[in-house]
GROMACS .gro file of C-alpha atoms in nm:
model
  153
    1MET     CA    1   0.000   0.000   0.000
    2VAL     CA    2   0.118   0.351  -0.073
    3GLY     CA    3   0.282   0.526   0.218
    4GLN     CA    4   0.330   0.211   0.421
    5THR     CA    5   0.676   0.100   0.537
    6TYR     CA    6   0.792  -0.257   0.479
    7THR     CA    7   1.080  -0.446   0.634
    8LYS     CA    8   1.334  -0.656   0.446
    9GLN     CA    9   1.150  -0.964   0.574
   10ASP     CA   10   0.822  -0.833   0.425
   11LEU     CA   11   0.996  -0.796   0.088
   12ARG     CA   12   1.143  -1.147   0.111
   13ASP     CA   13   0.801  -1.284   0.198
   14ILE     CA   14   0.644  -1.135  -0.116
   15SER     CA   15   0.934  -1.211  -0.352
   16THR     CA   16   0.770  -1.534  -0.469
   17LYS     CA   17   0.436  -1.566  -0.647
   18GLU     CA   18   0.279  -1.761  -0.361
   19GLY     CA   19   0.419  -1.516  -0.105
   20TYR     CA   20   0.279  -1.221  -0.299
   21LEU     CA   21  -0.064  -1.384  -0.326
   22GLN     CA   22  -0.063  -1.457   0.048
   23TRP     CA   23   0.034  -1.095   0.118
   24LEU     CA   24  -0.262  -0.975  -0.093
   25ARG     CA   25  -0.499  -1.208   0.092
   26THR     CA   26  -0.375  -1.094   0.432
   27ASN     CA   27  -0.322  -0.722   0.378
   28LEU     CA   28  -0.600  -0.643   0.132
   29ASN     CA   29  -0.851  -0.899   0.260
   30ILE     CA   30  -0.886  -1.050  -0.088
   31GLN     CA   31  -0.963  -1.419  -0.108
   32THR     CA   32  -0.881  -1.650  -0.395
   33VAL     CA   33  -1.147  -1.788  -0.624
   34GLY     CA   34  -1.076  -2.120  -0.789
   35THR     CA   35  -0.710  -2.219  -0.778
   36SER     CA   36  -0.448  -2.061  -0.555
   37LYS     CA   37  -0.262  -1.942  -0.867
   38SER     CA   38  -0.460  -1.618  -0.880
   39VAL     CA   39  -0.644  -1.361  -0.673
   40LYS     CA   40  -0.987  -1.268  -0.808
   41LYS     CA   41  -1.263  -1.040  -0.688
   42SER     CA   42  -1.603  -0.937  -0.824
   43PHE     CA   43  -1.713  -0.576  -0.865
   44VAL     CA   44  -1.995  -0.395  -1.044
   45ALA     CA   45  -1.906  -0.283  -1.397
   46GLY     CA   46  -1.931   0.095  -1.435
   47GLU     CA   47  -1.936   0.055  -1.814
   48ASN     CA   48  -1.944  -0.231  -2.064
   49ILE     CA   49  -1.620  -0.427  -2.023
   50ASN     CA   50  -1.474  -0.696  -2.247
   51GLY     CA   51  -1.295  -1.005  -2.118
   52GLY     CA   52  -0.923  -0.930  -2.119
   53ASN     CA   53  -0.967  -0.556  -2.060
   54ALA     CA   54  -0.733  -0.391  -1.811
   55VAL     CA   55  -0.948  -0.216  -1.551
   56ILE     CA   56  -0.929   0.031  -1.264
   57ILE     CA   57  -1.130   0.004  -0.945
   58ASP     CA   58  -1.280   0.349  -0.894
   59THR     CA   59  -1.356   0.510  -0.559
   60ASN     CA   60  -1.725   0.429  -0.617
   61GLY     CA   61  -1.637   0.057  -0.606
   62ARG     CA   62  -1.707   0.001  -0.974
   63VAL     CA   63  -1.461  -0.114  -1.239
   64TYR     CA   64  -1.388   0.082  -1.555
   65LYS     CA   65  -1.156   0.024  -1.851
   66PHE     CA   66  -0.803   0.148  -1.789
   67ASN     CA   67  -0.753   0.450  -2.016
   68ILE     CA   68  -0.385   0.518  -2.087
   69ALA     CA   69  -0.475   0.870  -2.209
   70ASN     CA   70  -0.637   0.961  -1.876
   71PRO     CA   71  -0.374   1.083  -1.626
   72SER     CA   72  -0.611   1.012  -1.336
   73HIS     CA   73  -0.580   0.639  -1.413
   74ALA     CA   74  -0.206   0.642  -1.336
   75GLY     CA   75  -0.131   0.407  -1.048
   76LYS     CA   76  -0.486   0.269  -1.042
   77PHE     CA   77  -0.449  -0.058  -1.235
   78GLY     CA   78  -0.688  -0.300  -1.066
   79GLY     CA   79  -0.660  -0.614  -1.276
   80ILE     CA   80  -0.782  -0.794  -1.587
   81ALA     CA   81  -1.151  -0.865  -1.654
   82ASP     CA   82  -1.208  -1.242  -1.668
   83THR     CA   83  -1.513  -1.218  -1.896
   84SER     CA   84  -1.727  -0.955  -2.064
   85SER     CA   85  -1.970  -0.766  -1.841
   86LEU     CA   86  -2.246  -0.518  -1.917
   87ILE     CA   87  -2.278  -0.194  -1.724
   88GLU     CA   88  -2.422  -0.245  -1.373
   89THR     CA   89  -2.360  -0.623  -1.377
   90SER     CA   90  -2.103  -0.828  -1.188
   91CYS     CA   91  -1.750  -0.823  -1.328
   92THR     CA   92  -1.489  -1.063  -1.191
   93ILE     CA   93  -1.130  -0.948  -1.231
   94THR     CA   94  -0.798  -1.117  -1.174
   95ILE     CA   95  -0.606  -0.883  -0.946
   96ALA     CA   96  -0.283  -1.078  -0.919
   97GLY     CA   97  -0.132  -1.407  -1.017
   98GLU     CA   98  -0.217  -1.600  -1.330
   99CYS     CA   99  -0.499  -1.484  -1.558
  100THR     CA  100  -0.635  -1.694  -1.844
  101ASN     CA  101  -0.822  -1.539  -2.136
  102VAL     CA  102  -0.893  -1.788  -2.416
  103GLY     CA  103  -0.823  -1.635  -2.756
  104SER     CA  104  -0.614  -1.349  -2.618
  105GLY     CA  105  -0.303  -1.464  -2.801
  106TRP     CA  106  -0.084  -1.411  -2.494
  107THR     CA  107   0.242  -1.601  -2.532
  108SER     CA  108   0.478  -1.738  -2.268
  109GLY     CA  109   0.778  -1.517  -2.193
  110VAL     CA  110   0.640  -1.203  -2.361
  111SER     CA  111   0.589  -0.879  -2.164
  112TYR     CA  112   0.243  -0.721  -2.196
  113TYR     CA  113   0.141  -0.356  -2.162
  114ILE     CA  114  -0.198  -0.185  -2.150
  115SER     CA  115  -0.283  -0.050  -2.496
  116SER     CA  116  -0.506   0.240  -2.605
  117ASN     CA  117  -0.812   0.009  -2.624
  118SER     CA  118  -0.757  -0.124  -2.267
  119MET     CA  119  -0.645  -0.463  -2.401
  120LEU     CA  120  -0.294  -0.602  -2.351
  121SER     CA  121  -0.025  -0.566  -2.615
  122PRO     CA  122   0.339  -0.676  -2.639
  123THR     CA  123   0.419  -0.325  -2.765
  124PRO     CA  124   0.435  -0.044  -2.510
  125PRO     CA  125   0.235   0.266  -2.608
  126ILE     CA  126   0.427   0.573  -2.724
  127ASN     CA  127   0.187   0.819  -2.556
  128GLY     CA  128   0.007   0.831  -2.224
  129ILE     CA  129   0.050   0.593  -1.933
  130VAL     CA  130   0.284   0.300  -1.994
  131HIS     CA  131   0.190   0.015  -1.762
  132LEU     CA  132   0.365  -0.323  -1.776
  133VAL     CA  133   0.097  -0.565  -1.654
  134GLY     CA  134   0.301  -0.885  -1.654
  135ILE     CA  135   0.461  -1.165  -1.848
  136GLY     CA  136   0.293  -1.432  -2.059
  137SER     CA  137   0.303  -1.760  -1.867
  138GLY     CA  138   0.152  -1.992  -2.129
  139THR     CA  139  -0.092  -2.000  -2.419
  140ASP     CA  140  -0.357  -1.735  -2.343
  141LYS     CA  141  -0.216  -1.690  -1.990
  142ILE     CA  142  -0.038  -1.400  -1.820
  143LEU     CA  143   0.123  -1.366  -1.479
  144ILE     CA  144   0.011  -1.027  -1.347
  145ASN     CA  145   0.284  -0.858  -1.146
  146ASN     CA  146   0.220  -0.482  -1.184
  147SER     CA  147   0.590  -0.421  -1.203
  148LEU     CA  148   0.626  -0.095  -1.393
  149GLU     CA  149   0.428   0.216  -1.474
  150PHE     CA  150   0.532   0.558  -1.600
  151GLU     CA  151   0.375   0.837  -1.800
  152THR     CA  152   0.516   0.969  -2.125
  153ILE     CA  153   0.535   1.346  -2.170
   0.00000   0.00000   0.00000
């Protein structure tokens, strides 16, 4: 969490995928759904969202597509939508860990960034917010690690 101090032991504890997922469960009170390879949570969609969209979790508790051209979305990546959701319906997102999206074309070992249409792309955008979501971990799978974000000027 922003503004919180962590010890070296805290950092060692979250340096592995399982340690990071456990940290999320403990500190953010997020429980896993399905396998222990990912952390998922359901929210209300604030707009129509496609499966595979990068989303933010707004202060109103709803999820919206991550817009790389909107500076207010910087630092607010919430996860990847598991399936398509219509406005005002339930939208389950993968917050951390492994996300599967059949037909996404994600490839093992490739880095993925949020693109201008809120989908993931192996090419970082040249304008707006550049957010590295994670690394492909298999066919149509990505390991979300939220490792890098900066804004182009």
